């Protein structure tokens, strides 16, 4: 069964762009993307730039996402931010389980599941990241690793919730390395993920869920990647920092 899914391009700015740069980058994006109306566009700045970003996108089709969210509503969790706090700012999306959180900050699939549940409860649209390391790929564990991440990390979701969640397949070896997965390598894992959703829920849910590819996406490779049947967009890191480059990736999805 085939179904037309609206493409979604998200920029993960990581720990870049303070308030002044956030304002100017979004001003440029608004101008360059004014004519694009068939692709969802999301920018994910650091927490301290979120309020300025929401203000800067007002009246445009660009959405703003955070890069993380805590599972509790408030309390003694130094350094964390709750879903309600993001909602209060009118942030609409949030990245959950990025591989840098997993690698550097000890994020587990259980924690991903808890963060995801809080995001969905609050009405945020999560972008949940999964993906294998190079060692895991070399050991032939890509399928088992990604399957475990999807089963455990997304355990909290109902079918209706699943349909609105965005999954980002980001092979860790492709992130920030300049070495993107080939379209065929990415498609293989995207199809696996969609099939996991199909097996757990149903065909309709699997047909709706959008799966982004991430890992060294550039204007030069984005169209080829998105030409694959199960690749519905991109989560872009380094190439999202420059609004001209990011716009070209969005345009390639249009
Ligand atoms: P990259 O990062 O595009 O710089 O490889 C992608 C990501 O980490 O989301």
mmCIF file of C-alpha atoms and ligand atoms in Angstrom:
data_model
loop_
_atom_site.group_PDB
_atom_site.id
_atom_site.type_symbol
_atom_site.label_atom_id
_atom_site.label_comp_id
_atom_site.label_asym_id
_atom_site.label_seq_id
_atom_site.Cartn_x
_atom_site.Cartn_y
_atom_site.Cartn_z
ATOM 1 C CA UNK A 1 0.000 0.000 0.000
ATOM 2 C CA UNK A 2 1.461 3.335 -0.888
ATOM 3 C CA UNK A 3 0.502 6.627 0.624
ATOM 4 C CA UNK A 4 1.704 10.136 0.064
ATOM 5 C CA UNK A 5 3.374 11.381 3.202
ATOM 6 C CA UNK A 6 4.212 15.046 3.578
ATOM 7 C CA UNK A 7 7.955 15.453 3.733
ATOM 8 C CA UNK A 8 9.566 16.978 6.792
ATOM 9 C CA UNK A 9 12.979 18.604 6.967
ATOM 10 C CA UNK A 10 14.271 19.470 10.421
ATOM 11 C CA UNK A 11 17.423 21.364 11.308
ATOM 12 C CA UNK A 12 19.149 20.163 14.460
ATOM 13 C CA UNK A 13 21.307 23.129 15.377
ATOM 14 C CA UNK A 14 22.882 21.243 18.304
ATOM 15 C CA UNK A 15 24.885 23.606 20.566
ATOM 16 C CA UNK A 16 25.090 26.429 18.009
ATOM 17 C CA UNK A 17 23.441 29.807 17.373
ATOM 18 C CA UNK A 18 22.710 32.137 20.279
ATOM 19 C CA UNK A 19 19.784 34.557 20.169
ATOM 20 C CA UNK A 20 21.267 37.056 17.710
ATOM 21 C CA UNK A 21 22.249 34.404 15.150
ATOM 22 C CA UNK A 22 18.940 32.612 15.642
ATOM 23 C CA UNK A 23 17.106 35.786 14.658
ATOM 24 C CA UNK A 24 19.158 36.382 11.539
ATOM 25 C CA UNK A 25 19.166 32.745 10.389
ATOM 26 C CA UNK A 26 15.379 32.537 10.685
ATOM 27 C CA UNK A 27 14.937 35.872 8.901
ATOM 28 C CA UNK A 28 16.915 34.470 5.966
ATOM 29 C CA UNK A 29 15.000 31.173 6.003
ATOM 30 C CA UNK A 30 11.679 33.027 5.925
ATOM 31 C CA UNK A 31 12.773 34.843 2.786
ATOM 32 C CA UNK A 32 14.280 31.871 0.959
ATOM 33 C CA UNK A 33 11.471 29.453 1.870
ATOM 34 C CA UNK A 34 8.499 31.774 1.413
ATOM 35 C CA UNK A 35 7.330 29.900 -1.690
ATOM 36 C CA UNK A 36 7.682 26.377 -0.269
ATOM 37 C CA UNK A 37 4.319 25.106 0.950
ATOM 38 C CA UNK A 38 4.496 21.339 0.456
ATOM 39 C CA UNK A 39 7.198 20.474 3.005
ATOM 40 C CA UNK A 40 7.159 20.719 6.800
ATOM 41 C CA UNK A 41 10.148 22.733 8.008
ATOM 42 C CA UNK A 42 11.352 22.669 11.610
ATOM 43 C CA UNK A 43 14.334 24.358 13.253
ATOM 44 C CA UNK A 44 15.650 23.102 16.597
ATOM 45 C CA UNK A 45 17.753 25.710 18.402
ATOM 46 C CA UNK A 46 19.284 25.503 21.885
ATOM 47 C CA UNK A 47 16.902 26.069 24.809
ATOM 48 C CA UNK A 48 18.026 29.665 25.349
ATOM 49 C CA UNK A 49 17.223 30.569 21.719
ATOM 50 C CA UNK A 50 13.751 28.975 21.656
ATOM 51 C CA UNK A 51 11.732 32.028 22.680
ATOM 52 C CA UNK A 52 13.466 34.198 20.099
ATOM 53 C CA UNK A 53 12.973 31.496 17.453
ATOM 54 C CA UNK A 54 9.234 31.235 18.149
ATOM 55 C CA UNK A 55 8.984 34.996 17.835
ATOM 56 C CA UNK A 56 11.017 35.018 14.619
ATOM 57 C CA UNK A 57 8.937 32.339 12.822
ATOM 58 C CA UNK A 58 5.567 33.907 13.699
ATOM 59 C CA UNK A 59 3.394 34.234 10.603
ATOM 60 C CA UNK A 60 5.549 31.800 8.602
ATOM 61 C CA UNK A 61 5.184 28.042 8.074
ATOM 62 C CA UNK A 62 8.448 27.292 9.891
ATOM 63 C CA UNK A 63 8.030 25.353 13.146
ATOM 64 C CA UNK A 64 10.311 25.388 16.173
ATOM 65 C CA UNK A 65 11.493 22.310 18.048
ATOM 66 C CA UNK A 66 13.574 21.755 21.176
ATOM 67 C CA UNK A 67 16.458 19.287 21.338
ATOM 68 C CA UNK A 68 15.405 17.449 24.485
ATOM 69 C CA UNK A 69 12.606 17.274 27.072
ATOM 70 C CA UNK A 70 12.351 15.844 30.581
ATOM 71 C CA UNK A 71 9.646 13.351 31.616
ATOM 72 C CA UNK A 72 8.566 15.095 34.819
ATOM 73 C CA UNK A 73 6.448 18.251 34.771
ATOM 74 C CA UNK A 74 8.679 20.046 37.280
ATOM 75 C CA UNK A 75 10.808 19.307 40.308
ATOM 76 C CA UNK A 76 14.366 18.758 41.445
ATOM 77 C CA UNK A 77 15.945 17.933 38.061
ATOM 78 C CA UNK A 78 18.727 20.468 37.674
ATOM 79 C CA UNK A 79 19.449 21.379 34.084
ATOM 80 C CA UNK A 80 16.301 19.804 32.613
ATOM 81 C CA UNK A 81 13.259 21.361 30.881
ATOM 82 C CA UNK A 82 9.705 19.995 30.938
ATOM 83 C CA UNK A 83 7.230 19.550 28.093
ATOM 84 C CA UNK A 84 4.871 22.107 29.670
ATOM 85 C CA UNK A 85 7.666 24.671 29.655
ATOM 86 C CA UNK A 86 8.226 24.076 25.940
ATOM 87 C CA UNK A 87 4.493 24.277 25.259
ATOM 88 C CA UNK A 88 4.296 27.558 27.142
ATOM 89 C CA UNK A 89 6.793 28.976 24.624
ATOM 90 C CA UNK A 90 4.676 27.642 21.706
ATOM 91 C CA UNK A 91 7.394 25.205 20.715
ATOM 92 C CA UNK A 92 5.714 22.427 18.676
ATOM 93 C CA UNK A 93 8.373 19.740 18.139
ATOM 94 C CA UNK A 94 11.083 18.092 20.191
ATOM 95 C CA UNK A 95 14.005 15.807 19.359
ATOM 96 C CA UNK A 96 14.189 12.790 21.669
ATOM 97 C CA UNK A 97 17.001 10.260 21.977
ATOM 98 C CA UNK A 98 19.546 11.881 19.693
ATOM 99 C CA UNK A 99 22.687 9.751 19.445
ATOM 100 C CA UNK A 100 24.781 12.525 21.012
ATOM 101 C CA UNK A 101 22.525 12.316 24.099
ATOM 102 C CA UNK A 102 22.946 8.559 24.060
ATOM 103 C CA UNK A 103 26.749 8.717 23.561
ATOM 104 C CA UNK A 104 27.736 11.624 25.808
ATOM 105 C CA UNK A 105 24.948 11.841 28.384
ATOM 106 C CA UNK A 106 24.089 8.200 29.044
ATOM 107 C CA UNK A 107 20.614 8.349 27.481
ATOM 108 C CA UNK A 108 18.975 4.903 27.525
ATOM 109 C CA UNK A 109 16.013 3.561 25.559
ATOM 110 C CA UNK A 110 13.990 3.611 28.808
ATOM 111 C CA UNK A 111 14.724 7.295 29.278
ATOM 112 C CA UNK A 112 13.848 7.918 25.615
ATOM 113 C CA UNK A 113 10.513 6.206 26.183
ATOM 114 C CA UNK A 114 9.785 8.357 29.255
ATOM 115 C CA UNK A 115 10.736 11.590 27.495
ATOM 116 C CA UNK A 116 8.638 10.568 24.509
ATOM 117 C CA UNK A 117 5.597 9.848 26.686
ATOM 118 C CA UNK A 118 5.845 13.279 28.324
ATOM 119 C CA UNK A 119 6.215 15.003 24.957
ATOM 120 C CA UNK A 120 3.196 13.233 23.455
ATOM 121 C CA UNK A 121 1.081 13.858 26.589
ATOM 122 C CA UNK A 122 1.811 17.568 26.298
ATOM 123 C CA UNK A 123 0.926 17.624 22.591
ATOM 124 C CA UNK A 124 4.454 18.106 21.293
ATOM 125 C CA UNK A 125 5.440 16.313 18.076
ATOM 126 C CA UNK A 126 8.495 14.187 18.860
ATOM 127 C CA UNK A 127 11.326 13.382 16.484
ATOM 128 C CA UNK A 128 12.693 10.153 17.937
ATOM 129 C CA UNK A 129 16.208 9.236 16.851
ATOM 130 C CA UNK A 130 17.485 5.699 16.385
ATOM 131 C CA UNK A 131 20.561 4.291 14.677
ATOM 132 C CA UNK A 132 23.481 1.916 14.996
ATOM 133 C CA UNK A 133 27.143 2.684 15.601
ATOM 134 C CA UNK A 134 29.852 1.702 13.132
ATOM 135 C CA UNK A 135 30.947 -1.196 15.382
ATOM 136 C CA UNK A 136 27.371 -2.470 15.507
ATOM 137 C CA UNK A 137 27.009 -2.246 11.724
ATOM 138 C CA UNK A 138 30.327 -4.042 11.199
ATOM 139 C CA UNK A 139 29.171 -6.768 13.583
ATOM 140 C CA UNK A 140 25.968 -7.256 11.592
ATOM 141 C CA UNK A 141 23.819 -5.904 14.431
ATOM 142 C CA UNK A 142 22.081 -3.025 12.644
ATOM 143 C CA UNK A 143 18.706 -4.757 12.498
ATOM 144 C CA UNK A 144 18.747 -5.982 16.095
ATOM 145 C CA UNK A 145 19.970 -2.648 17.491
ATOM 146 C CA UNK A 146 17.402 -0.567 15.616
ATOM 147 C CA UNK A 147 14.639 -3.060 16.428
ATOM 148 C CA UNK A 148 15.449 -2.848 20.132
ATOM 149 C CA UNK A 149 15.591 0.960 20.034
ATOM 150 C CA UNK A 150 12.195 1.148 18.317
ATOM 151 C CA UNK A 151 10.551 -1.435 20.592
ATOM 152 C CA UNK A 152 11.868 -0.074 23.875
ATOM 153 C CA UNK A 153 12.220 3.611 23.072
ATOM 154 C CA UNK A 154 8.722 3.893 21.579
ATOM 155 C CA UNK A 155 6.992 1.429 23.934
ATOM 156 C CA UNK A 156 4.681 4.081 25.428
ATOM 157 C CA UNK A 157 2.871 4.903 22.188
ATOM 158 C CA UNK A 158 -0.650 3.944 21.099
ATOM 159 C CA UNK A 159 -1.372 3.525 17.377
ATOM 160 C CA UNK A 160 -2.941 6.978 17.163
ATOM 161 C CA UNK A 161 0.076 8.528 18.865
ATOM 162 C CA UNK A 162 2.512 6.561 16.706
ATOM 163 C CA UNK A 163 0.972 7.955 13.523
ATOM 164 C CA UNK A 164 1.978 11.473 14.570
ATOM 165 C CA UNK A 165 5.461 10.679 15.789
ATOM 166 C CA UNK A 166 8.432 11.254 13.521
ATOM 167 C CA UNK A 167 11.232 8.722 13.600
ATOM 168 C CA UNK A 168 14.713 9.754 12.512
ATOM 169 C CA UNK A 169 17.018 6.984 11.376
ATOM 170 C CA UNK A 170 20.503 8.332 11.996
ATOM 171 C CA UNK A 171 23.355 5.858 11.643
ATOM 172 C CA UNK A 172 25.876 7.119 14.195
ATOM 173 C CA UNK A 173 28.767 6.559 11.774
ATOM 174 C CA UNK A 174 27.178 9.024 9.344
ATOM 175 C CA UNK A 175 26.634 11.867 11.808
ATOM 176 C CA UNK A 176 29.014 14.757 11.344
ATOM 177 C CA UNK A 177 31.435 12.556 9.404
ATOM 178 C CA UNK A 178 30.664 13.608 5.855
ATOM 179 C CA UNK A 179 29.965 9.937 5.125
ATOM 180 C CA UNK A 180 26.239 9.596 4.506
ATOM 181 C CA UNK A 181 24.526 6.236 4.237
ATOM 182 C CA UNK A 182 23.862 5.356 0.623
ATOM 183 C CA UNK A 183 20.216 5.714 -0.392
ATOM 184 C CA UNK A 184 19.983 1.899 -0.523
ATOM 185 C CA UNK A 185 21.531 1.449 2.947
ATOM 186 C CA UNK A 186 19.176 4.038 4.410
ATOM 187 C CA UNK A 187 16.121 2.670 2.597
ATOM 188 C CA UNK A 188 16.803 -0.809 3.966
ATOM 189 C CA UNK A 189 16.644 0.400 7.570
ATOM 190 C CA UNK A 190 13.705 2.745 6.908
ATOM 191 C CA UNK A 191 11.751 -0.198 5.504
ATOM 192 C CA UNK A 192 12.693 -2.248 8.572
ATOM 193 C CA UNK A 193 11.431 0.512 10.890
ATOM 194 C CA UNK A 194 8.169 0.902 8.973
ATOM 195 C CA UNK A 195 7.684 -2.849 9.126
ATOM 196 C CA UNK A 196 8.216 -2.816 12.908
ATOM 197 C CA UNK A 197 5.412 -0.254 13.155
ATOM 198 C CA UNK A 198 3.236 -2.408 10.871
ATOM 199 C CA UNK A 199 3.820 -5.542 12.942
ATOM 200 C CA UNK A 200 3.135 -3.798 16.243
ATOM 201 C CA UNK A 201 0.144 -1.763 15.061
ATOM 202 C CA UNK A 202 -1.304 -2.009 11.572
ATOM 203 C CA UNK A 203 -0.842 -1.112 7.928
ATOM 204 C CA UNK A 204 -2.583 2.257 8.225
ATOM 205 C CA UNK A 205 -0.348 3.401 11.062
ATOM 206 C CA UNK A 206 2.767 2.221 9.254
ATOM 207 C CA UNK A 207 1.670 4.055 6.125
ATOM 208 C CA UNK A 208 1.272 7.307 8.044
ATOM 209 C CA UNK A 209 4.409 7.447 10.168
ATOM 210 C CA UNK A 210 7.117 9.661 8.751
ATOM 211 C CA UNK A 211 10.700 8.459 8.887
ATOM 212 C CA UNK A 212 13.517 10.937 8.346
ATOM 213 C CA UNK A 213 17.068 10.065 7.442
ATOM 214 C CA UNK A 214 19.891 11.867 9.272
ATOM 215 C CA UNK A 215 23.653 11.784 8.949
ATOM 216 C CA UNK A 216 25.675 14.093 6.690
ATOM 217 C CA UNK A 217 22.655 15.214 4.666
ATOM 218 C CA UNK A 218 23.643 17.947 2.196
ATOM 219 C CA UNK A 219 21.990 19.621 -0.784
ATOM 220 C CA UNK A 220 24.092 17.298 -2.961
ATOM 221 C CA UNK A 221 22.645 14.062 -1.544
ATOM 222 C CA UNK A 222 19.243 14.986 -0.111
ATOM 223 C CA UNK A 223 17.157 14.442 -3.262
ATOM 224 C CA UNK A 224 18.645 10.990 -3.874
ATOM 225 C CA UNK A 225 18.010 9.949 -0.291
ATOM 226 C CA UNK A 226 14.419 11.201 -0.376
ATOM 227 C CA UNK A 227 13.754 9.454 -3.678
ATOM 228 C CA UNK A 228 13.638 6.211 -1.698
ATOM 229 C CA UNK A 229 10.107 5.002 -0.940
ATOM 230 C CA UNK A 230 10.419 4.979 2.866
ATOM 231 C CA UNK A 231 12.510 8.131 3.337
ATOM 232 C CA UNK A 232 10.152 10.990 4.176
ATOM 233 C CA UNK A 233 12.575 13.759 4.933
ATOM 234 C CA UNK A 234 15.778 14.599 6.720
ATOM 235 C CA UNK A 235 17.129 15.552 10.109
ATOM 236 C CA UNK A 236 20.010 17.828 9.243
ATOM 237 C CA UNK A 237 22.818 18.817 11.593
ATOM 238 C CA UNK A 238 25.852 20.650 10.216
ATOM 239 C CA UNK A 239 24.215 21.637 6.930
ATOM 240 C CA UNK A 240 21.279 23.228 8.777
ATOM 241 C CA UNK A 241 23.407 25.957 10.373
ATOM 242 C CA UNK A 242 23.733 27.951 7.163
ATOM 243 C CA UNK A 243 20.278 29.097 6.052
ATOM 244 C CA UNK A 244 21.250 29.112 2.369
ATOM 245 C CA UNK A 245 22.412 25.505 2.498
ATOM 246 C CA UNK A 246 19.454 24.382 4.618
ATOM 247 C CA UNK A 247 17.038 26.081 2.205
ATOM 248 C CA UNK A 248 18.494 24.115 -0.682
ATOM 249 C CA UNK A 249 17.834 20.886 1.200
ATOM 250 C CA UNK A 250 14.240 21.965 1.877
ATOM 251 C CA UNK A 251 13.818 22.897 -1.790
ATOM 252 C CA UNK A 252 15.094 19.482 -2.822
ATOM 253 C CA UNK A 253 12.204 17.960 -0.852
ATOM 254 C CA UNK A 254 9.607 20.232 -2.425
HETATM 255 P P1 LIG B 1 24.898 15.922 10.578
HETATM 256 O O1 LIG B 1 24.062 15.649 11.938
HETATM 257 O O2 LIG B 1 23.914 16.336 9.533
HETATM 258 O O3 LIG B 1 25.851 17.022 10.964
HETATM 259 O O4 LIG B 1 25.587 14.656 10.232
HETATM 260 C C1 LIG B 1 22.799 15.011 11.883
HETATM 261 C C2 LIG B 1 22.235 14.903 13.274
HETATM 262 O O5 LIG B 1 23.019 14.654 14.221
HETATM 263 O O6 LIG B 1 21.028 15.062 13.492
#
